[in-house]
Coordinates of C-alpha atoms and ligand atoms in Angstrom, one line a residue:
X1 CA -40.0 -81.4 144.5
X2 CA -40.7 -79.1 147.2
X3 CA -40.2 -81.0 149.8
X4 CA -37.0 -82.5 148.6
X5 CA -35.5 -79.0 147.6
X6 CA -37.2 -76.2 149.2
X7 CA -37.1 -77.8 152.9
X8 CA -33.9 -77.4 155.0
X9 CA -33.1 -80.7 157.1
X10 CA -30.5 -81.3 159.5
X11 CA -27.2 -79.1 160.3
X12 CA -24.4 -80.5 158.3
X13 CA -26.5 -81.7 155.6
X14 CA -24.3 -80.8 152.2
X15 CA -27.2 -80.3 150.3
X16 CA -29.1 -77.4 152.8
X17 CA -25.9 -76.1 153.1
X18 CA -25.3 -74.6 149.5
X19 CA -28.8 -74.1 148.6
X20 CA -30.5 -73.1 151.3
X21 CA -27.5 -71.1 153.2
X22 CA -28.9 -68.1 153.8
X23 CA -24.8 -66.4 153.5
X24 CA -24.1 -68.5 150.1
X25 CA -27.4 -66.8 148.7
X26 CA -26.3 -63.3 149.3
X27 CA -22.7 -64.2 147.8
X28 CA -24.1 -65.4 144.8
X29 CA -27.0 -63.3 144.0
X30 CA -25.7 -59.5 145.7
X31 CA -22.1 -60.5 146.0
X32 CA -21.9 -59.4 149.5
X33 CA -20.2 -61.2 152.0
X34 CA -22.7 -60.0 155.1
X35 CA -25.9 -58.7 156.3
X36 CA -26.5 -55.6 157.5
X37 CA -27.0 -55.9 160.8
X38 CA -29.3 -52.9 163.5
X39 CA -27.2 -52.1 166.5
X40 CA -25.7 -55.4 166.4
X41 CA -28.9 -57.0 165.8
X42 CA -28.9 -59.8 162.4
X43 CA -32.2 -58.4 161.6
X44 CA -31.5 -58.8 157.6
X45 CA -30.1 -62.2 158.2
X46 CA -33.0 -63.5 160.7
X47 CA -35.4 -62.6 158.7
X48 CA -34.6 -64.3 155.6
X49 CA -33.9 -67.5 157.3
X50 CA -37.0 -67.6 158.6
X51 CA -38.2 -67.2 154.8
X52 CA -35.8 -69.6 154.1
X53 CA -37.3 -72.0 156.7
X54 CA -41.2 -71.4 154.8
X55 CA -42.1 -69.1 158.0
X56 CA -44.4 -66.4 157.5
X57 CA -43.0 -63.1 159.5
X58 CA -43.8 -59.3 159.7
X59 CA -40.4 -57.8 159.3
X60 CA -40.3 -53.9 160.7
X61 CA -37.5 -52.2 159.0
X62 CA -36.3 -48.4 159.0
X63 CA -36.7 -46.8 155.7
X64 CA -34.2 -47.4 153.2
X65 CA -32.8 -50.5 155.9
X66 CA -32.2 -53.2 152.7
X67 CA -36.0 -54.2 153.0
X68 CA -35.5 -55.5 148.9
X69 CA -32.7 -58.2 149.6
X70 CA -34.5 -59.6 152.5
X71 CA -37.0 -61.1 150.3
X72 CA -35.2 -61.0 146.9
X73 CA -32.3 -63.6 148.5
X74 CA -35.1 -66.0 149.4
X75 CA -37.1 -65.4 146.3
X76 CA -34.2 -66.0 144.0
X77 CA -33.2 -68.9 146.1
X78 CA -36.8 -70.5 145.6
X79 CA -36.6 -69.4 142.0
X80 CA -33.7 -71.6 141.6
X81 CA -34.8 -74.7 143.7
X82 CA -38.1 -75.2 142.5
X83 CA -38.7 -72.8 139.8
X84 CA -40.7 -71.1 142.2
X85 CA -42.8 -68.0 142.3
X86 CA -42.7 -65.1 144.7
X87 CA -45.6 -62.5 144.4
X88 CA -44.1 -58.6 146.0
X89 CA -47.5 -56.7 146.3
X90 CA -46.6 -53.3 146.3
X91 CA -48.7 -50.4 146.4
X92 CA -46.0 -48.0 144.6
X93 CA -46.4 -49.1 141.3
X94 CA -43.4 -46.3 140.2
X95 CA -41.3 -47.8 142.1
X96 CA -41.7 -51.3 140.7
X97 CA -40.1 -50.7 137.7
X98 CA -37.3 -49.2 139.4
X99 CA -37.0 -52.4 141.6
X100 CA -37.0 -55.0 138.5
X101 CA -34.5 -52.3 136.5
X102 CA -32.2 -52.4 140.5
X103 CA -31.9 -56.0 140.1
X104 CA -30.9 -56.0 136.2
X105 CA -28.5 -53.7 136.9
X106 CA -26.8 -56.4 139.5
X107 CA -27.0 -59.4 136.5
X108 CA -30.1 -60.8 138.2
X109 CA -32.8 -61.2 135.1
X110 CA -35.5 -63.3 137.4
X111 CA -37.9 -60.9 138.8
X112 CA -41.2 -59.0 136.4
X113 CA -43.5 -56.6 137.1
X114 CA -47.1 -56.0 135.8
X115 CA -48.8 -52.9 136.4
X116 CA -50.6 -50.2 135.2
X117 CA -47.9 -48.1 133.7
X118 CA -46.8 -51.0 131.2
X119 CA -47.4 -50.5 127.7
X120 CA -48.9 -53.6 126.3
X121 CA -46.1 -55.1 125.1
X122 CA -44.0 -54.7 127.8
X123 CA -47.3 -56.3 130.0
X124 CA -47.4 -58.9 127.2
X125 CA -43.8 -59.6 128.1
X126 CA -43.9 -60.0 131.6
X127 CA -46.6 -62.2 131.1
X128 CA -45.1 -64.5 129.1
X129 CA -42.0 -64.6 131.8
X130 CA -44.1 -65.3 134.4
X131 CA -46.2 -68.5 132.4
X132 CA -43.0 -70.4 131.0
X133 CA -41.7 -70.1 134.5
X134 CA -38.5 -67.9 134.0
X135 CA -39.5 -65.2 136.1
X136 CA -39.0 -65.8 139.4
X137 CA -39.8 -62.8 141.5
X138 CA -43.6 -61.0 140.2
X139 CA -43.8 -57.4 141.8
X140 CA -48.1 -56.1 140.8
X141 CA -50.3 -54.0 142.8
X142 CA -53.1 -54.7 144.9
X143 CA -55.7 -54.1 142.2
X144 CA -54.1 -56.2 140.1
X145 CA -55.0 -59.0 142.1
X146 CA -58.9 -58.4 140.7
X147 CA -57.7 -59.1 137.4
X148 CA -58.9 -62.6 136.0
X149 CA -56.0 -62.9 133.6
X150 CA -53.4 -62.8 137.0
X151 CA -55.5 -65.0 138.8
X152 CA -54.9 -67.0 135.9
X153 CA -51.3 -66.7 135.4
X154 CA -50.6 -67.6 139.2
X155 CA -52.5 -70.7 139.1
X156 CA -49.8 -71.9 136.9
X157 CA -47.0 -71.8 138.9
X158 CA -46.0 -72.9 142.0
X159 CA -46.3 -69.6 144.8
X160 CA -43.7 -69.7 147.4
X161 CA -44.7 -67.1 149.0
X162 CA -46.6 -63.9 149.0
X163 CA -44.7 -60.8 150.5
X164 CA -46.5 -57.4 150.9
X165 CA -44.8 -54.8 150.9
X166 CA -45.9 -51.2 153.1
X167 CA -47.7 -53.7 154.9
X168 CA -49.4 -50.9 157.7
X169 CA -51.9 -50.4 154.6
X170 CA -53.8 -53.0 156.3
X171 CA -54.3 -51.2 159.2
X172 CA -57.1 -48.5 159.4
X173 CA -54.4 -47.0 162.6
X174 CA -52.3 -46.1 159.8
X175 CA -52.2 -42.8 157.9
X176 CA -52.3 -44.8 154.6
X177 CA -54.7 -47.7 154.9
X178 CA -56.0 -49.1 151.7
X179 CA -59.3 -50.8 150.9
X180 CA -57.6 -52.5 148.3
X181 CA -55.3 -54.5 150.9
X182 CA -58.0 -55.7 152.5
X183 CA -58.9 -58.2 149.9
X184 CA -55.0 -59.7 149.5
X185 CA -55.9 -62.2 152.2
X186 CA -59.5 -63.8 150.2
X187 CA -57.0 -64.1 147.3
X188 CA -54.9 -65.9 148.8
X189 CA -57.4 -67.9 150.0
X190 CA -58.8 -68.3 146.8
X191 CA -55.6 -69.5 144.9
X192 CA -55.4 -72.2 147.6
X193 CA -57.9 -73.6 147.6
X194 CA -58.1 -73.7 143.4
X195 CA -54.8 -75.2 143.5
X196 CA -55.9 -77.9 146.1
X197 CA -53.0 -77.2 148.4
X198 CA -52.8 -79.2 151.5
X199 CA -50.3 -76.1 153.2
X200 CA -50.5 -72.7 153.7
X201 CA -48.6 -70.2 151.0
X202 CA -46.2 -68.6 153.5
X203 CA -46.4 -64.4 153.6
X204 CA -43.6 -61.9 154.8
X205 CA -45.1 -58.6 155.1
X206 CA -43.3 -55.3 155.6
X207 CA -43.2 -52.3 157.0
X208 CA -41.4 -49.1 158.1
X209 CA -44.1 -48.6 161.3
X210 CA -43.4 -49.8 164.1
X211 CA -46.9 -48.3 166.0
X212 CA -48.3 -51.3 168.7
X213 CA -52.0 -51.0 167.4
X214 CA -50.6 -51.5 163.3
X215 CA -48.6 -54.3 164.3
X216 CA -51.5 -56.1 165.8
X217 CA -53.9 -54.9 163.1
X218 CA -51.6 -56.5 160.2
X219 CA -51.0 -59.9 162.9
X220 CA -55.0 -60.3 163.3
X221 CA -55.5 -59.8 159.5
X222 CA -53.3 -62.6 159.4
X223 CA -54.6 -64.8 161.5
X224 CA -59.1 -64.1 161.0
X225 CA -58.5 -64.9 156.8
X226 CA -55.8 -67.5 156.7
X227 CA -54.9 -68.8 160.3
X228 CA -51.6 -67.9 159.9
X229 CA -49.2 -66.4 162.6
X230 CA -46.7 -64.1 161.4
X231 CA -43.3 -64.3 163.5
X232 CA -42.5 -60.5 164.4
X233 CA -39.3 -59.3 163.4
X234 CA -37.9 -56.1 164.4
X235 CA -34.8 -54.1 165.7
X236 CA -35.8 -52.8 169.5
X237 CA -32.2 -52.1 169.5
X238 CA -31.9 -48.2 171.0
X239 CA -29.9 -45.8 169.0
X240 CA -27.4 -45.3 171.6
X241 CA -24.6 -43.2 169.2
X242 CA -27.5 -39.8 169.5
X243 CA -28.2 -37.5 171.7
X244 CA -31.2 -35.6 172.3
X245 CA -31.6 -32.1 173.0
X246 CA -34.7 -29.9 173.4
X247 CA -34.3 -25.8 173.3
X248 CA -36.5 -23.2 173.9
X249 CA -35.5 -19.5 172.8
X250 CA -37.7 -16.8 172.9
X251 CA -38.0 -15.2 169.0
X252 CA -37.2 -16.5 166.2
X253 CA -33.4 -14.4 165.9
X254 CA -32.5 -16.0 168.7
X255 CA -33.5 -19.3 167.0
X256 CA -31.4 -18.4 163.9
X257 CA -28.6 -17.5 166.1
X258 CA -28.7 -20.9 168.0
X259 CA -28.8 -22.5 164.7
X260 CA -25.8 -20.7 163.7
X261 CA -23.9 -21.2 166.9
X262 CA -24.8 -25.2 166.5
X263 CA -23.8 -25.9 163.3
X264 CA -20.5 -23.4 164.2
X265 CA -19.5 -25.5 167.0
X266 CA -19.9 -28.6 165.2
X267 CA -18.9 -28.9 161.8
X268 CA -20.0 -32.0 159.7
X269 CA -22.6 -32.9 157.8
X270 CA -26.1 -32.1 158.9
X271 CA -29.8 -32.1 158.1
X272 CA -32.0 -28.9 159.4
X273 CA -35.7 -29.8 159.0
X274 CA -38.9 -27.4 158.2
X275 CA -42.3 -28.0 158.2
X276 CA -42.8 -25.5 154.9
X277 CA -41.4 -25.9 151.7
X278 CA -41.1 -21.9 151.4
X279 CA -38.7 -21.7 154.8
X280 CA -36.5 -24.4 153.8
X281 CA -35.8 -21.8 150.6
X282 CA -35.5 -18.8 153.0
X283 CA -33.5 -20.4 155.2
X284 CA -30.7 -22.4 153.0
X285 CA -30.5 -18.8 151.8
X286 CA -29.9 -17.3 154.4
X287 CA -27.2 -19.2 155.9
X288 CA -25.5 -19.2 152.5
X289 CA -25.5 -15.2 152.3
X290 CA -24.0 -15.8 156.1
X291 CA -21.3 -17.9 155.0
X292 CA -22.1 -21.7 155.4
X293 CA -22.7 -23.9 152.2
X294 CA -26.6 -25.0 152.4
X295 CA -29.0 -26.0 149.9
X296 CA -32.9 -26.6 150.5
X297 CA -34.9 -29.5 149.4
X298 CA -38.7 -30.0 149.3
X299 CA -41.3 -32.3 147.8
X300 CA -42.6 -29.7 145.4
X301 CA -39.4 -28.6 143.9
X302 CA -38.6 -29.8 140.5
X303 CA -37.1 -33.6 140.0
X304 CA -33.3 -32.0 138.8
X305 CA -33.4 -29.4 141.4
X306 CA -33.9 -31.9 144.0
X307 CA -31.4 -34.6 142.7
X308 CA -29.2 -32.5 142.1
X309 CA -29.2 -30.8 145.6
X310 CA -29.8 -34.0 147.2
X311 CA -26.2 -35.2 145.4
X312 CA -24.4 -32.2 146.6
X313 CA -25.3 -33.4 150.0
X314 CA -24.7 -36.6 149.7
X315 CA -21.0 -36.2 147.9
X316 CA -20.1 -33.5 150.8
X317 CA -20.2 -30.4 148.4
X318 CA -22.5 -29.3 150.4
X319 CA -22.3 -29.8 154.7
X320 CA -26.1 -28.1 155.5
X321 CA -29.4 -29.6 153.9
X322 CA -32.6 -27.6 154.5
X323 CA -35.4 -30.2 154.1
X324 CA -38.9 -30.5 154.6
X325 CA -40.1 -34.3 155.6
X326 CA -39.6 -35.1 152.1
X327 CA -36.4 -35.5 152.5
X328 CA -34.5 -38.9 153.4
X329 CA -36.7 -41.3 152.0
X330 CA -34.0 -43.7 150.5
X331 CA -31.5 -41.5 151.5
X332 CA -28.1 -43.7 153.0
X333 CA -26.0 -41.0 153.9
X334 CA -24.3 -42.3 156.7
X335 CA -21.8 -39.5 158.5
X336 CA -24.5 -37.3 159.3
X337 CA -23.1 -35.8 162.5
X338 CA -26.6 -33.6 163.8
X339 CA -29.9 -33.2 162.7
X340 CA -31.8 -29.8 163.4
X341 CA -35.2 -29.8 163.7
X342 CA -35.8 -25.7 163.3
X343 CA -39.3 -26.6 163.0
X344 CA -41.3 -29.3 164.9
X345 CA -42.5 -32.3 163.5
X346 CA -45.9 -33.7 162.6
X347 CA -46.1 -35.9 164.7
X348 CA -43.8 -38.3 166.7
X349 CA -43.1 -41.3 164.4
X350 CA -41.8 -38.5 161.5
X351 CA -39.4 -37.2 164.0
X352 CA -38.0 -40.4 165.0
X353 CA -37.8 -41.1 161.5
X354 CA -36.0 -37.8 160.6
X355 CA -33.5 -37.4 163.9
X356 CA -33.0 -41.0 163.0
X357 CA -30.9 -39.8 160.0
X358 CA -28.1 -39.1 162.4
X359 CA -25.4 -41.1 163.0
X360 CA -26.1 -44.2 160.8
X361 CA -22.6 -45.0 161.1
X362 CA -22.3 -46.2 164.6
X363 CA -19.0 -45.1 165.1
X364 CA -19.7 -41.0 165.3
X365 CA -21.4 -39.8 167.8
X366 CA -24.8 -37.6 166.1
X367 CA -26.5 -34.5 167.9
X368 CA -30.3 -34.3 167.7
X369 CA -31.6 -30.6 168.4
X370 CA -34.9 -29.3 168.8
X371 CA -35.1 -25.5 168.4
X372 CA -38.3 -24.1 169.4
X373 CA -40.6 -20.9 170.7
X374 CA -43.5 -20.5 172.1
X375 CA -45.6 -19.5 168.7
X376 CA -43.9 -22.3 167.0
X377 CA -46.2 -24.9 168.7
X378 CA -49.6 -22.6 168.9
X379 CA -48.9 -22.5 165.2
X380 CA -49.5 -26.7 165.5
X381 CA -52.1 -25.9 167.5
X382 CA -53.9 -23.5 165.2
X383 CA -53.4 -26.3 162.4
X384 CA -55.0 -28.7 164.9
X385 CA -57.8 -26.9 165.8
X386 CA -59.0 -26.0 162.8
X387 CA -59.4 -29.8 162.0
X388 CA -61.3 -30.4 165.2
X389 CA -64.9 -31.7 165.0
X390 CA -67.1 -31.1 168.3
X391 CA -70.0 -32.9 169.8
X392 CA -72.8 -30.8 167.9
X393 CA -71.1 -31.5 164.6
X394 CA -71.0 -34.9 165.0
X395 CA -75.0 -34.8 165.9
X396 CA -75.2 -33.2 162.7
X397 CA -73.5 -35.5 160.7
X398 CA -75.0 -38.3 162.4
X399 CA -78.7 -37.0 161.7
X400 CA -77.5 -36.3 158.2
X401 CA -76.6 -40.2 157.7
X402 CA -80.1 -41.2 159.5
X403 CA -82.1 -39.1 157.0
X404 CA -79.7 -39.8 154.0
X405 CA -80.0 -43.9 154.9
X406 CA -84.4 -43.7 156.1
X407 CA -85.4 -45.0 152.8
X408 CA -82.5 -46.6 151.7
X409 CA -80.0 -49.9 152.5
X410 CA -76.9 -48.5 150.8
X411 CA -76.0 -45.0 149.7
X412 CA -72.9 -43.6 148.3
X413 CA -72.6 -39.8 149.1
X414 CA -69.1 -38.1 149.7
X415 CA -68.4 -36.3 152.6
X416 CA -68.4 -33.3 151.8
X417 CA -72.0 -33.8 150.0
X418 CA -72.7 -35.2 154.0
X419 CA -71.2 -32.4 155.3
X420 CA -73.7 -30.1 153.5
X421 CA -76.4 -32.2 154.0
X422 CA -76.0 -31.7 158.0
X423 CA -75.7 -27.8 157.2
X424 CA -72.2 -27.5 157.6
X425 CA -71.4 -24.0 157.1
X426 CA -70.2 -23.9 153.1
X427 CA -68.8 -20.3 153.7
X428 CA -66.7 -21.6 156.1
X429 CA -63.3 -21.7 154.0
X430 CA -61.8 -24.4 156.0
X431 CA -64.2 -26.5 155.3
X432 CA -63.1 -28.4 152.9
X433 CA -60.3 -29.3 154.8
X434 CA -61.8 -30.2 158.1
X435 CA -63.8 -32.7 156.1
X436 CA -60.6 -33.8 154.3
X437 CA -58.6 -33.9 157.4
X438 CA -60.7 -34.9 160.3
X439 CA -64.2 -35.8 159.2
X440 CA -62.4 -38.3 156.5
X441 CA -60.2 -39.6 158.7
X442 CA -63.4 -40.3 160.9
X443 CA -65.6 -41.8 158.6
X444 CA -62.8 -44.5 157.5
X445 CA -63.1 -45.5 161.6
X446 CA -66.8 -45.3 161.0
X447 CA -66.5 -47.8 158.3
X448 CA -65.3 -49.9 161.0
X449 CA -66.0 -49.1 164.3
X450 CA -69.5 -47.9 162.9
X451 CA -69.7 -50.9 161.0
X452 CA -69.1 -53.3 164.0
X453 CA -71.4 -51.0 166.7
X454 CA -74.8 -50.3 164.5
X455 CA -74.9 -53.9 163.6
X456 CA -75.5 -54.3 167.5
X457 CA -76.9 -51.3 167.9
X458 CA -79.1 -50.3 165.1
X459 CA -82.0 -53.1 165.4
X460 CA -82.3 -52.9 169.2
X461 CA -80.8 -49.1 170.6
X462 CA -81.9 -46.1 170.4
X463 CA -80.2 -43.6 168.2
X464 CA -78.9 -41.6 171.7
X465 CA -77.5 -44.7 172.6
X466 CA -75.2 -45.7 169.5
X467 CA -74.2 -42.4 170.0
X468 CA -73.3 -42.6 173.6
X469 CA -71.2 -45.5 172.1
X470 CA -69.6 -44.4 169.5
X471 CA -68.2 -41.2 171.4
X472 CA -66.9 -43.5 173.8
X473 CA -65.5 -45.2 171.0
Ligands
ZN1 ZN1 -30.6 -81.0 153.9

């Protein structure tokens, strides 16, 4: 059935063409008549035509970039062919619900989810949809692929593919790796081989990151469990409507009165970023006792507050948004003419993703200003330093996890039990968040890296040489 139905053949076949037309999918499940394409890149369309085709691919999109109907037009296409199944591991399980509720709102009935904030009917429900085969589309979380009653349910249906969704979880480069991700690829693995299949299950996985090191992280995952080679997909194409401008003023007045002057000179709709949820307050205020319609918006502020702000912007009742980084996830506002970053960034990949809210319509032209002092940046510094570990505290560490591990093969301590154990300072009161921070982010590489060099190291070297090692590494 597969290979009759599911398997494009040759151009001009009248078959391939209404089933498997990439354009005639869209049309009948979204009603739209085109992709959306990235600087005149068919990044949308490409990538589900490879799905189409059974490839497996790593698609890098920009937040909110239609993501969902790259894989739902493929998915519903399967479902329809072969009665086929496609499994959206997602680690957001909120957000699941929203997706399946999204699609019912467009007519389309096909796609479940099962996760831990079901009640147990509604899981009951879902599970019935998925066994007698009229769900098409299963969005569950990575846990969930522990469960014995899924494992279950998926061996009855034919898989089509597998797509994974904030896919730089994989990689321990990422800010958000997951241990849970790591065992998505024996699963697959495992449901193969119970089902006897003679093929791989093709796998799309996404993400928003476009870093080198995650990219190769996610391919090499890929390739070590399951031999497969995922076909890259992502828009290189420059943002060539924005320009870029760095300025330096020497207090923050001056600062204030650049910001004023900019958003003077220019008037449309624009986005000023903050690093601090209590200056986006301050400054939306200030700037509305000086005359200009602004309104703030921050992760911490309460859900109506922010919708209700964030729908002021978006309708135009309101030209100035003061936002930390929370703001724009999802956002599709597309005439924003300048984005104002009054505060600097966390790092470079948020402020390409932020300045990147400008100009989404590639028809204006979109300003991207940085306002900065001096202070602004030792106050990053500051931050930084305080989250620094130096050579001695490593030692310590180190000799803590010798003594901890002497008698022992495995031990489960946290770090900040470690931390004490090597003497760490407890009065120190940043303590708690250098080991959050830094030592944290350290011992996840150590699970690697530290993994991988004391298997070599621990039987044969000396304790100064792992060392040596690992601070090279
Ligand atoms: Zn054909």
């Amino acid at each position: 059935m597969d290979e009759l139905r599911n398997r494009p053949c040759l151009a001009g076949c009248s078959y391939c063409e209404q089933a498997l037309d990439a354009h005639r999918g869209l049309k009948l499940f979204f009603g739209f008549d085109s992709y959306r394409s990235y600087g005149g890149e068919p990044l949308q369309e490409n990538a589900v035509k490879a799905a189409i085709a059974n490839k497996s691919l790593l698609a890098i999109f920009p937040t909110g970039g239609g993501k969902s109907i790259t894989f739902q037009v493929p998915a519903l296409m399967s479902g329809e062919n072969v009665k086929g199944l496609t499994v959206v591991i997602s680690p957001l399980q909120s957000l699941m619900k929203d997706q399946v509720d999204n699609l019912e709102k467009a007519g389309i009935t096909e796609a479940v989810t099962i996760n831990g904030l079901l009640d147990p009917i509604e899981r009951a429900k879902s599970f019935e949809r998925v066994e007698d085969g009229s769900a098409s589309i299963l969005y569950i979380s990575p846990e969930s692929l522990r469960s014995r009653s899924i494992e279950h349910i998926l061996l009855g249906r034919k898989i089509v593919r597998f797509v994974i969704d904030e896919a730089h979880c994989f990689s321990a480069w990422g800010q958000d790796f997951r241990v849970d991700y790591l065992y998505i690829g024996d699963f697959i693995k495992a449901i193969r081989e119970k089902k006897n299949l003679a093929e791989d299950i093709p796998v799309s996985c996404f993400t928003a990151t476009a870093k080198q090191k995650v990219i190769e992280d996610i391919q090499a995952y890929f390739k070590d469990k399951l031999s497969i080679d995922l076909e890259v997909f992502s828009s290189n194409a420059t943002r060539t409507n924005l320009t870029y401008k760095v300025i330096q003023k020497t207090n923050q007045e001056e600062k204030y009165n650049t910001l004023r002057n900019l958003i003077e000179q220019k008037v449309c709709p624009t986005i000023v970023y903050v690093s601090r949820t209590r200056r986006a307050y301050e400054l939306a205020e200030r700037l509305t006792k000086d005359g200009y319609l602004a309104k703030p918006y921050h992760g911490k502020m309460d859900k109506k507050e922010k919708s209700e702000n964030q729908d002021a912007f978006i309708d135009g009742e309101v030209a100035i948004m003061v936002a930390t980084s929370a703001f724009g996830m999802g956002v599709d506002k597309k005439d924003v003419g300048m984005v104002i970053h009054y505060e600097i960034s966390d790092s470079l990949e948020n402020y390409i993703q932020e300045a990147g809210r400008a100009g989404r319509d590639e028809q204006i032209t979109a300003d991207c200003y940085i306002l900065y002092c001096e202070d602004d940046l030792d106050k990053h510094f500051a931050l930084l330093n305080q989250t620094k570990i130096n050579i001695k505290e490593i030692q310590q560490i180190w000799k803590a996890i010798k003594d901890i591990t002497r008698f022992r093969m495995t031990v489960s301590q946290s770090a900040l039990e470690i931390a004490k154990k090597a003497g760490w300072d407890e009065s120190i009161g940043e303590i708690e968040m250098r080991v959050k921070l830094q030592f944290l982010r350290w011992k996840s590489r150590v699970i690697f890296d530290g993994a991988r060099i004391c298997q070599g190291f621990l039987r044969t070297a000396s304790f100064a040489e792992m060392h040596r090692k690992l601070l090279k590494e």
